[in-house]
Short mmCIF file of N, CA, C and O in Angstrom, two decimals:
data_model
loop_
_atom_site.label_atom_id
_atom_site.label_comp_id
_atom_site.label_asym_id
_atom_site.label_seq_id
_atom_site.Cartn_x
_atom_site.Cartn_y
_atom_site.Cartn_z
N MET A 4 1.19 45.13 -16.71
CA MET A 4 1.78 44.72 -15.51
C MET A 4 2.35 46.17 -14.82
O MET A 4 2.15 46.19 -13.68
N TRP A 5 2.81 47.00 -15.63
CA TRP A 5 3.22 48.17 -15.22
C TRP A 5 2.25 49.11 -14.42
O TRP A 5 2.64 49.82 -13.40
N VAL A 6 1.14 49.03 -15.11
CA VAL A 6 -0.28 49.80 -14.17
C VAL A 6 -0.38 49.23 -12.78
O VAL A 6 -0.59 50.02 -11.92
N ILE A 7 -0.25 47.88 -12.64
CA ILE A 7 -0.57 47.29 -11.38
C ILE A 7 0.70 47.73 -10.59
O ILE A 7 0.57 47.87 -9.39
N LEU A 8 1.82 47.64 -10.99
CA LEU A 8 2.98 48.04 -10.19
C LEU A 8 2.90 49.53 -9.83
O LEU A 8 2.94 49.79 -8.58
N ILE A 9 2.41 50.33 -10.64
CA ILE A 9 2.30 51.76 -10.26
C ILE A 9 1.13 51.94 -9.16
O ILE A 9 1.38 52.78 -8.08
N ILE A 10 0.08 51.33 -9.32
CA ILE A 10 -1.02 51.28 -8.31
C ILE A 10 -0.38 50.73 -7.01
O ILE A 10 -0.87 51.28 -5.87
N ASN A 11 0.29 49.67 -7.02
CA ASN A 11 0.77 49.19 -5.67
C ASN A 11 1.74 50.02 -5.15
O ASN A 11 1.96 50.18 -3.73
N VAL A 12 2.64 50.60 -5.90
CA VAL A 12 3.64 51.61 -5.30
C VAL A 12 2.86 52.72 -4.57
O VAL A 12 3.30 53.21 -3.51
N ILE A 13 1.88 53.20 -5.39
CA ILE A 13 1.05 54.34 -4.88
C ILE A 13 0.31 53.95 -3.41
O ILE A 13 0.54 54.78 -2.52
N ILE A 14 -0.30 52.87 -3.45
CA ILE A 14 -0.93 52.26 -2.34
C ILE A 14 0.07 52.28 -1.13
O ILE A 14 -0.17 52.58 0.12
N ALA A 15 1.19 51.32 -1.31
CA ALA A 15 2.28 51.26 -0.41
C ALA A 15 3.00 52.56 0.05
O ALA A 15 3.06 52.65 1.31
N SER A 16 3.14 53.37 -0.79
CA SER A 16 3.57 54.73 -0.39
C SER A 16 2.80 55.60 0.69
O SER A 16 3.30 55.96 1.65
N ILE A 17 1.54 55.52 0.32
CA ILE A 17 0.79 56.18 1.15
C ILE A 17 0.52 55.64 2.54
O ILE A 17 0.52 56.14 3.62
N ALA A 18 0.39 54.29 2.46
CA ALA A 18 0.22 53.41 3.72
C ALA A 18 1.62 53.70 4.58
O ALA A 18 1.69 53.78 5.98
N ILE A 19 2.66 53.77 4.05
CA ILE A 19 4.10 53.91 4.69
C ILE A 19 4.08 55.28 5.25
O ILE A 19 4.54 55.32 6.55
N ILE A 20 3.61 56.39 4.68
CA ILE A 20 3.66 57.74 5.28
C ILE A 20 2.72 57.71 6.29
O ILE A 20 3.00 58.13 7.23
N ALA A 21 1.56 57.10 6.23
CA ALA A 21 0.59 57.36 7.31
C ALA A 21 0.89 56.31 8.41
O ALA A 21 0.83 56.49 9.57
N GLY A 22 1.70 55.14 8.21
CA GLY A 22 2.07 54.30 9.15
C GLY A 22 3.23 54.82 10.11
O GLY A 22 3.47 54.63 11.29
N PHE A 23 4.14 55.62 9.53
CA PHE A 23 5.40 56.13 10.00
C PHE A 23 5.15 57.60 10.47
O PHE A 23 6.12 58.21 11.17
N ASN A 24 4.10 58.16 10.33
CA ASN A 24 3.68 59.36 10.78
C ASN A 24 3.66 59.61 12.38
O ASN A 24 2.97 58.69 12.99
N ASN A 25 4.48 60.39 13.11
CA ASN A 25 4.56 60.62 14.48
C ASN A 25 4.88 59.24 15.22
O ASN A 25 4.10 59.06 16.21
N ARG A 26 5.94 58.50 14.66
CA ARG A 26 6.35 57.42 15.39
C ARG A 26 7.38 57.65 16.10
O ARG A 26 8.61 57.97 15.68
N ALA A 27 7.74 57.28 17.40
CA ALA A 27 8.79 57.11 18.17
C ALA A 27 8.71 56.01 19.08
O ALA A 27 8.10 55.95 20.15
N GLU A 28 9.58 54.98 18.70
CA GLU A 28 9.52 53.88 19.63
C GLU A 28 11.15 53.29 19.30
O GLU A 28 11.78 53.45 18.49
N ALA A 29 11.49 52.36 20.46
CA ALA A 29 12.65 51.75 20.44
C ALA A 29 12.77 50.55 19.49
O ALA A 29 11.83 49.85 19.17
N PHE A 30 14.01 50.30 18.91
CA PHE A 30 14.29 49.09 18.18
C PHE A 30 14.01 47.78 18.85
O PHE A 30 14.38 47.61 19.96
N SER A 31 13.34 46.82 18.26
CA SER A 31 13.11 45.43 18.95
C SER A 31 13.62 44.32 17.83
O SER A 31 13.10 44.36 16.78
N LEU A 32 14.47 43.62 18.31
CA LEU A 32 15.08 42.59 17.56
C LEU A 32 14.07 41.53 17.22
O LEU A 32 14.10 41.01 16.07
N PHE A 33 13.08 41.14 18.35
CA PHE A 33 12.06 40.42 17.87
C PHE A 33 11.16 40.76 16.83
O PHE A 33 10.83 40.21 15.88
N ASN A 34 10.76 42.04 16.85
CA ASN A 34 9.85 42.58 16.00
C ASN A 34 10.70 42.61 14.37
O ASN A 34 9.96 42.37 13.49
N ALA A 35 11.89 43.03 14.45
CA ALA A 35 12.66 43.08 13.14
C ALA A 35 12.75 41.69 12.58
O ALA A 35 12.61 41.53 11.39
N GLY A 36 13.02 40.61 13.38
CA GLY A 36 13.04 39.19 13.17
C GLY A 36 11.78 38.79 12.45
O GLY A 36 11.73 38.29 11.36
N VAL A 37 10.65 39.22 13.13
CA VAL A 37 9.29 38.86 12.65
C VAL A 37 9.10 39.48 11.13
O VAL A 37 8.65 38.90 10.25
N VAL A 38 9.47 40.57 11.04
CA VAL A 38 9.30 41.39 9.91
C VAL A 38 10.17 40.83 8.77
O VAL A 38 9.77 40.77 7.54
N PHE A 39 11.28 40.55 9.01
CA PHE A 39 12.13 39.95 8.11
C PHE A 39 11.69 38.70 7.54
O PHE A 39 11.48 38.23 6.35
N VAL A 40 11.27 37.72 8.44
CA VAL A 40 10.67 36.46 8.03
C VAL A 40 9.49 36.50 7.25
O VAL A 40 9.35 35.96 6.11
N ALA A 41 8.45 37.48 7.65
CA ALA A 41 7.37 37.74 6.84
C ALA A 41 7.71 38.09 5.44
O ALA A 41 7.10 37.75 4.51
N PHE A 42 8.66 39.21 5.28
CA PHE A 42 9.01 39.60 3.95
C PHE A 42 9.50 38.49 3.06
O PHE A 42 9.33 38.52 1.93
N SER A 43 10.38 37.73 3.68
CA SER A 43 11.02 36.57 2.79
C SER A 43 9.98 35.46 2.52
O SER A 43 10.10 34.89 1.47
N ILE A 44 8.93 35.41 3.36
CA ILE A 44 7.94 34.40 2.91
C ILE A 44 7.14 34.91 1.78
O ILE A 44 6.86 34.25 0.96
N VAL A 45 6.85 36.20 1.78
CA VAL A 45 6.21 36.79 0.64
C VAL A 45 7.06 36.70 -0.57
O VAL A 45 6.47 36.46 -1.73
N LEU A 46 8.29 36.94 -0.51
CA LEU A 46 9.21 36.65 -1.67
C LEU A 46 9.39 35.28 -2.08
O LEU A 46 9.47 35.09 -3.30
N LEU A 47 9.30 34.47 -1.16
CA LEU A 47 9.47 32.95 -1.82
C LEU A 47 8.11 32.62 -2.45
O LEU A 47 8.06 31.82 -3.38
N LEU A 48 7.08 32.97 -1.82
CA LEU A 48 5.76 32.56 -2.38
C LEU A 48 5.65 33.35 -3.85
O LEU A 48 4.95 32.79 -4.58
N GLY A 49 6.19 34.61 -3.77
CA GLY A 49 6.16 35.19 -5.13
C GLY A 49 6.86 34.59 -6.31
O GLY A 49 6.74 34.81 -7.45
N ALA A 50 8.01 33.87 -5.86
CA ALA A 50 8.72 33.12 -6.68
C ALA A 50 8.08 31.81 -7.22
O ALA A 50 8.64 31.47 -8.50
N ILE A 51 7.05 31.31 -6.71
CA ILE A 51 6.65 30.11 -7.33
C ILE A 51 5.90 30.18 -8.60
O ILE A 51 6.15 29.44 -9.56
N PRO A 52 5.14 31.18 -8.97
CA PRO A 52 4.38 31.37 -10.40
C PRO A 52 5.58 31.64 -11.41
O PRO A 52 5.48 31.19 -12.80
N VAL A 53 6.79 32.15 -11.22
CA VAL A 53 7.86 32.49 -12.06
C VAL A 53 8.97 31.65 -11.97
O VAL A 53 10.00 31.79 -12.34
N TYR A 54 8.61 30.34 -11.63
CA TYR A 54 9.76 29.29 -11.22
C TYR A 54 10.49 29.01 -12.72
O TYR A 54 11.81 28.59 -12.50
N ARG A 55 9.88 29.09 -13.61
CA ARG A 55 10.56 28.71 -15.18
C ARG A 55 11.45 29.79 -15.52
O ARG A 55 12.35 29.46 -16.15
N ASN A 56 11.42 30.90 -15.11
CA ASN A 56 12.10 32.06 -15.34
C ASN A 56 13.27 32.20 -14.41
O ASN A 56 13.05 32.81 -13.31
N PHE A 57 14.38 31.54 -14.83
CA PHE A 57 15.48 31.55 -13.80
C PHE A 57 15.94 32.63 -13.14
O PHE A 57 16.27 32.93 -11.95
N ASP A 58 16.22 33.75 -14.04
CA ASP A 58 16.56 35.18 -13.49
C ASP A 58 15.66 35.76 -12.36
O ASP A 58 16.25 36.07 -11.36
N THR A 59 14.47 35.69 -12.73
CA THR A 59 13.52 36.47 -11.82
C THR A 59 13.41 35.38 -10.34
O THR A 59 13.64 36.05 -9.36
N SER A 60 13.17 34.20 -10.73
CA SER A 60 13.06 33.26 -9.41
C SER A 60 14.34 33.29 -8.53
O SER A 60 14.11 33.31 -7.44
N SER A 61 15.40 33.24 -9.20
CA SER A 61 16.60 33.14 -8.49
C SER A 61 16.94 34.39 -7.57
O SER A 61 17.36 34.16 -6.51
N VAL A 62 16.66 35.54 -8.14
CA VAL A 62 16.72 36.66 -7.39
C VAL A 62 15.75 36.76 -6.29
O VAL A 62 16.25 37.24 -5.09
N LEU A 63 14.63 36.41 -6.47
CA LEU A 63 13.67 36.52 -5.47
C LEU A 63 14.13 35.39 -4.26
O LEU A 63 14.08 35.65 -3.12
N MET A 64 14.41 34.18 -4.86
CA MET A 64 14.74 33.20 -3.63
C MET A 64 16.05 33.70 -2.87
O MET A 64 16.26 33.22 -1.91
N PHE A 65 17.12 34.12 -3.49
CA PHE A 65 18.25 34.65 -3.04
C PHE A 65 18.00 35.52 -2.03
O PHE A 65 18.57 35.55 -0.83
N VAL A 66 17.39 36.63 -2.55
CA VAL A 66 17.03 37.88 -1.33
C VAL A 66 16.03 37.19 -0.14
O VAL A 66 16.42 37.58 1.09
N ALA A 67 15.15 36.38 -0.54
CA ALA A 67 14.32 35.95 0.52
C ALA A 67 15.20 34.90 1.26
O ALA A 67 14.97 34.82 2.67
N GLY A 68 16.21 34.18 0.82
CA GLY A 68 17.04 33.42 1.74
C GLY A 68 17.88 34.24 2.43
O GLY A 68 18.09 33.72 3.86
N ILE A 69 18.54 35.29 2.14
CA ILE A 69 19.28 36.25 3.04
C ILE A 69 18.26 36.82 4.15
O ILE A 69 18.74 36.71 5.37
N LEU A 70 17.03 37.13 3.76
CA LEU A 70 16.11 37.84 4.84
C LEU A 70 15.79 36.82 5.78
O LEU A 70 15.66 37.14 7.04
N ILE A 71 15.42 35.60 5.38
CA ILE A 71 14.91 34.58 6.49
C ILE A 71 16.13 34.22 7.34
O ILE A 71 15.89 33.99 8.45
N VAL A 72 17.36 33.94 6.75
CA VAL A 72 18.34 33.67 7.77
C VAL A 72 18.76 34.83 8.71
O VAL A 72 18.73 34.46 9.95
N LEU A 73 18.66 36.30 8.20
CA LEU A 73 18.93 37.20 9.14
C LEU A 73 17.72 37.47 10.19
O LEU A 73 17.79 37.67 11.29
N GLY A 74 16.49 37.15 9.61
CA GLY A 74 15.31 37.06 10.55
C GLY A 74 15.49 36.00 11.61
O GLY A 74 15.06 36.34 12.82
N ILE A 75 15.85 34.92 11.29
CA ILE A 75 15.84 33.75 12.31
C ILE A 75 16.95 34.16 13.27
O ILE A 75 16.93 33.84 14.60
N ILE A 76 18.08 34.68 12.85
CA ILE A 76 19.30 35.02 13.61
C ILE A 76 18.77 36.17 14.71
O ILE A 76 18.94 36.12 15.98
N MET A 77 17.99 37.06 14.26
CA MET A 77 17.44 38.12 15.10
C MET A 77 16.50 37.58 16.20
O MET A 77 16.42 38.05 17.38
N LEU A 78 15.67 36.64 15.66
CA LEU A 78 14.75 35.96 16.61
C LEU A 78 15.59 35.23 17.75
O LEU A 78 15.16 35.37 18.85
N ILE A 79 16.65 34.27 17.29
CA ILE A 79 17.41 33.76 18.19
C ILE A 79 17.97 34.54 19.41
O ILE A 79 18.10 34.40 20.46
N VAL A 80 18.66 35.62 18.61
CA VAL A 80 19.22 36.57 19.63
C VAL A 80 18.25 37.39 20.68
O VAL A 80 18.64 37.52 21.75
N SER A 81 16.98 37.69 20.07
CA SER A 81 16.20 38.15 21.03
C SER A 81 15.50 37.31 22.00
O SER A 81 15.25 37.79 23.15
N VAL A 82 15.52 36.02 21.59
CA VAL A 82 15.29 35.02 22.63
C VAL A 82 16.35 34.84 23.76
O VAL A 82 15.95 34.80 24.94
N ILE A 83 17.59 34.80 23.29
CA ILE A 83 18.64 34.60 24.36
C ILE A 83 18.77 36.05 25.33
O ILE A 83 19.09 35.78 26.34
N ALA A 84 18.58 37.03 24.48
CA ALA A 84 18.70 38.37 25.08
C ALA A 84 17.56 38.67 26.15
O ALA A 84 17.77 39.72 26.97
N ARG A 85 16.49 38.01 26.01
CA ARG A 85 15.27 38.16 26.61
C ARG A 85 14.73 39.58 26.59
O ARG A 85 14.23 40.09 27.37
N SER A 86 14.65 39.93 25.40
CA SER A 86 14.17 41.30 25.00
C SER A 86 12.64 41.18 24.76
O SER A 86 12.06 40.02 24.95
N THR A 87 12.05 42.19 24.76
CA THR A 87 10.55 42.34 24.62
C THR A 87 10.10 41.45 23.37
O THR A 87 10.68 41.65 22.37
N ARG A 88 9.18 40.69 23.49
CA ARG A 88 8.41 39.90 22.41
C ARG A 88 7.07 40.44 22.06
O ARG A 88 6.16 39.78 22.19
N LYS A 89 7.16 41.53 21.51
CA LYS A 89 6.00 42.42 21.06
C LYS A 89 6.05 42.58 19.57
O LYS A 89 7.05 43.10 19.01
N ILE A 90 5.11 42.26 18.87
CA ILE A 90 5.01 42.48 17.51
C ILE A 90 4.27 43.80 17.12
O ILE A 90 3.10 43.78 17.56
N ASN A 91 4.84 44.53 16.36
CA ASN A 91 4.19 45.97 16.06
C ASN A 91 3.48 45.54 14.71
O ASN A 91 4.12 45.31 13.65
N LEU A 92 2.18 45.59 14.67
CA LEU A 92 1.42 45.10 13.50
C LEU A 92 1.60 46.22 12.27
O LEU A 92 1.45 45.82 11.18
N GLN A 93 1.88 47.61 12.64
CA GLN A 93 2.17 48.55 11.78
C GLN A 93 3.32 48.15 10.86
O GLN A 93 3.54 48.19 9.65
N ASP A 94 4.54 47.57 11.54
CA ASP A 94 5.74 47.16 10.89
C ASP A 94 5.57 46.09 10.11
O ASP A 94 6.04 46.07 8.84
N LEU A 95 4.72 45.25 10.33
CA LEU A 95 4.44 43.94 9.69
C LEU A 95 3.56 44.35 8.51
O LEU A 95 3.92 44.00 7.32
N ALA A 96 2.76 45.10 8.66
CA ALA A 96 1.86 45.57 7.42
C ALA A 96 2.65 46.30 6.44
O ALA A 96 2.58 46.16 5.20
N ILE A 97 3.57 47.29 6.86
CA ILE A 97 4.38 48.01 5.92
C ILE A 97 5.47 47.05 5.13
O ILE A 97 5.60 47.14 4.07
N ALA A 98 5.84 46.05 5.90
CA ALA A 98 6.74 45.07 5.31
C ALA A 98 5.99 44.17 4.16
O ALA A 98 6.53 43.98 3.19
N LEU A 99 4.79 43.87 4.60
CA LEU A 99 4.08 43.20 3.48
C LEU A 99 3.74 43.88 2.47
O LEU A 99 3.84 43.28 1.15
N MET A 100 3.38 45.12 2.53
CA MET A 100 3.12 45.98 1.37
C MET A 100 4.33 46.24 0.47
O MET A 100 4.40 46.21 -0.80
N VAL A 101 5.50 46.61 1.13
CA VAL A 101 6.74 46.47 0.29
C VAL A 101 7.21 45.36 -0.31
O VAL A 101 7.52 45.48 -1.45
N ALA A 102 7.04 44.19 0.38
CA ALA A 102 7.29 42.84 -0.32
C ALA A 102 6.38 42.71 -1.57
O ALA A 102 6.75 42.21 -2.53
N ALA A 103 5.20 43.07 -1.39
CA ALA A 103 4.19 42.99 -2.62
C ALA A 103 4.83 43.81 -3.74
O ALA A 103 4.73 43.39 -5.04
N VAL A 104 5.25 45.00 -3.41
CA VAL A 104 5.56 45.98 -4.54
C VAL A 104 6.84 45.25 -5.08
O VAL A 104 7.08 45.19 -6.40
N CYS A 105 7.83 44.74 -4.37
CA CYS A 105 9.14 44.04 -4.99
C CYS A 105 8.58 42.99 -5.64
O CYS A 105 9.29 42.63 -6.72
N VAL A 106 7.73 42.04 -5.21
CA VAL A 106 7.43 40.85 -6.01
C VAL A 106 6.89 41.40 -7.41
O VAL A 106 7.02 40.72 -8.47
N VAL A 107 5.95 42.30 -7.35
CA VAL A 107 5.37 42.77 -8.67
C VAL A 107 6.26 43.46 -9.67
O VAL A 107 6.32 43.03 -10.89
N TYR A 108 7.41 44.08 -9.06
CA TYR A 108 8.49 44.68 -9.77
C TYR A 108 9.31 43.32 -10.53
O TYR A 108 9.49 43.46 -11.67
N PHE A 109 9.53 42.39 -9.67
CA PHE A 109 10.36 41.45 -10.35
C PHE A 109 9.72 40.53 -11.31
O PHE A 109 10.24 39.96 -12.11
N ILE A 110 8.33 40.38 -11.09
CA ILE A 110 7.70 39.58 -12.08
C ILE A 110 7.02 40.41 -13.20
O ILE A 110 6.11 39.94 -13.76
N HIS A 111 7.37 41.65 -13.32
CA HIS A 111 6.74 42.31 -14.35
C HIS A 111 6.82 41.75 -15.71
O HIS A 111 5.93 42.23 -16.63
N ASN A 112 7.77 41.12 -16.11
CA ASN A 112 7.89 40.80 -17.37
C ASN A 112 6.99 39.41 -17.71
O ASN A 112 6.83 38.89 -18.77
N ALA A 113 6.60 38.72 -16.40
CA ALA A 113 5.61 37.75 -16.83
C ALA A 113 4.23 37.98 -17.18
O ALA A 113 3.90 39.26 -17.40
N SER A 114 3.37 37.21 -17.64
CA SER A 114 2.13 37.55 -18.28
C SER A 114 1.19 38.09 -16.95
O SER A 114 1.50 37.55 -15.81
N LEU A 115 0.30 38.72 -17.43
CA LEU A 115 -0.69 39.32 -16.54
C LEU A 115 -1.81 38.37 -16.45
O LEU A 115 -2.78 38.34 -17.14
N ASN A 116 -1.82 37.54 -15.30
CA ASN A 116 -2.72 36.63 -15.17
C ASN A 116 -2.94 36.42 -13.65
O ASN A 116 -2.16 36.95 -12.81
N PHE A 117 -4.04 35.81 -13.18
CA PHE A 117 -4.31 35.62 -11.71
C PHE A 117 -3.17 35.17 -10.98
O PHE A 117 -3.02 35.51 -9.82
N ALA A 118 -2.70 34.06 -11.58
CA ALA A 118 -1.77 33.07 -10.81
C ALA A 118 -0.54 33.92 -10.35
O ALA A 118 0.15 33.84 -9.20
N ASN A 119 -0.17 34.97 -11.37
CA ASN A 119 1.23 35.72 -11.00
C ASN A 119 0.71 36.80 -9.96
O ASN A 119 1.79 37.36 -9.35
N LEU A 120 -0.33 37.24 -9.84
CA LEU A 120 -0.54 38.43 -9.08
C LEU A 120 -1.19 38.05 -7.73
O LEU A 120 -1.70 38.83 -6.91
N LEU A 121 -1.60 36.71 -7.53
CA LEU A 121 -2.17 36.38 -6.22
C LEU A 121 -1.46 36.68 -5.15
O LEU A 121 -2.04 37.45 -4.18
N VAL A 122 -0.12 36.30 -4.95
CA VAL A 122 0.49 36.43 -3.97
C VAL A 122 0.95 37.94 -3.42
O VAL A 122 0.57 38.49 -2.50
N PRO A 123 1.24 38.73 -4.42
CA PRO A 123 1.56 40.23 -4.27
C PRO A 123 0.10 41.01 -3.81
O PRO A 123 0.22 41.84 -2.86
N GLU A 124 -0.86 40.72 -4.45
CA GLU A 124 -1.94 41.35 -4.09
C GLU A 124 -2.73 40.93 -2.77
O GLU A 124 -3.27 41.71 -1.99
N LEU A 125 -2.53 39.62 -2.48
CA LEU A 125 -2.91 39.16 -1.25
C LEU A 125 -2.10 39.74 0.04
O LEU A 125 -2.52 40.18 1.00
N ALA A 126 -0.73 39.96 -0.37
CA ALA A 126 -0.02 40.30 0.58
C ALA A 126 -0.17 42.02 0.85
O ALA A 126 -0.41 42.53 1.99
N LEU A 127 -0.60 42.73 -0.15
CA LEU A 127 -0.94 44.07 -0.12
C LEU A 127 -2.26 44.29 0.77
O LEU A 127 -2.42 45.10 1.45
N ILE A 128 -3.13 43.38 0.33
CA ILE A 128 -4.46 43.40 1.08
C ILE A 128 -4.50 43.20 2.59
O ILE A 128 -4.96 43.91 3.50
N VAL A 129 -3.62 42.16 2.85
CA VAL A 129 -3.28 41.59 4.22
C VAL A 129 -2.74 42.99 4.99
O VAL A 129 -3.00 43.20 6.30
N GLY A 130 -1.61 43.59 4.30
CA GLY A 130 -1.06 44.73 4.70
C GLY A 130 -1.89 45.91 5.17
O GLY A 130 -1.65 46.55 6.20
N LEU A 131 -2.70 46.12 4.19
CA LEU A 131 -3.76 47.23 4.72
C LEU A 131 -4.68 46.88 5.68
O LEU A 131 -4.86 47.77 6.65
N ILE A 132 -5.12 45.77 5.74
CA ILE A 132 -5.96 45.22 6.90
C ILE A 132 -5.14 45.51 8.22
O ILE A 132 -5.69 45.90 9.33
N LEU A 133 -4.00 44.86 8.27
CA LEU A 133 -3.02 44.98 9.52
C LEU A 133 -2.92 46.60 9.71
O LEU A 133 -2.62 46.80 11.01
N LEU A 134 -2.62 47.24 8.83
CA LEU A 134 -2.38 48.69 9.12
C LEU A 134 -3.77 49.37 9.69
O LEU A 134 -3.37 50.22 10.58
N VAL A 135 -4.85 49.13 9.24
CA VAL A 135 -5.86 49.80 9.82
C VAL A 135 -6.28 49.24 11.17
O VAL A 135 -6.96 49.66 12.03
N TYR A 136 -5.99 47.76 11.37
CA TYR A 136 -6.59 46.87 12.48
C TYR A 136 -6.23 47.71 13.92
O TYR A 136 -7.06 47.82 14.83
N PRO A 137 -4.81 48.09 14.11
CA PRO A 137 -4.49 48.72 15.51
C PRO A 137 -5.24 50.03 15.66
O PRO A 137 -5.51 50.43 16.85
N LYS A 138 -5.61 50.70 14.78
CA LYS A 138 -6.25 51.99 14.83
C LYS A 138 -7.54 51.88 15.19
O LYS A 138 -8.37 52.83 15.63
N GLN A 139 -8.22 50.81 15.14
CA GLN A 139 -9.74 50.52 15.45
C GLN A 139 -9.78 50.26 17.01
O GLN A 139 -10.81 50.57 17.55
N LYS A 140 -8.89 49.80 17.61
CA LYS A 140 -8.80 49.80 19.08
C LYS A 140 -8.88 51.02 19.84
O LYS A 140 -8.25 52.10 19.50
#
C-alpha cells in the first residue's frame, strides 16, 4: 500500500506544480465551495470500504463533514452575494488528486484489494483528465 501511496503523491505533486504554474486569478467563493464539496465527496466515498475500522472511517467522515458544511456555506454565500459562478476545472482536478492521496494515506493499513483502491484511483484518474481537459481548448 505504501508503494501506491508514494506513486499517488508523486503524480499529484507533479500535477499540482503544473496546474499552479503561472497562475494569477481572483478568489471565488463559488469555486471554493464546489472544490470543498468535491473533496468531501471523495473522502466520504473513500470511507465506505473501511467502515469496519472505526478509527479510519471516523476520521474520514469527520473531515468530510466539516468540508461539506463549509462548502455548502460558501455556495450559499456566493449565491446571496451574486458572485461569479464559474468553476475552474484545474482547481477541481487538483482537489480530486489531493483527496485521492489523503484517502490512500488514511486507508494504508487496510488490505491491498480493488475495493479499497477504487475510489482514490478513480479520483486521481478523473483529476488527471480534468487537468488536461482545459489545455486542449
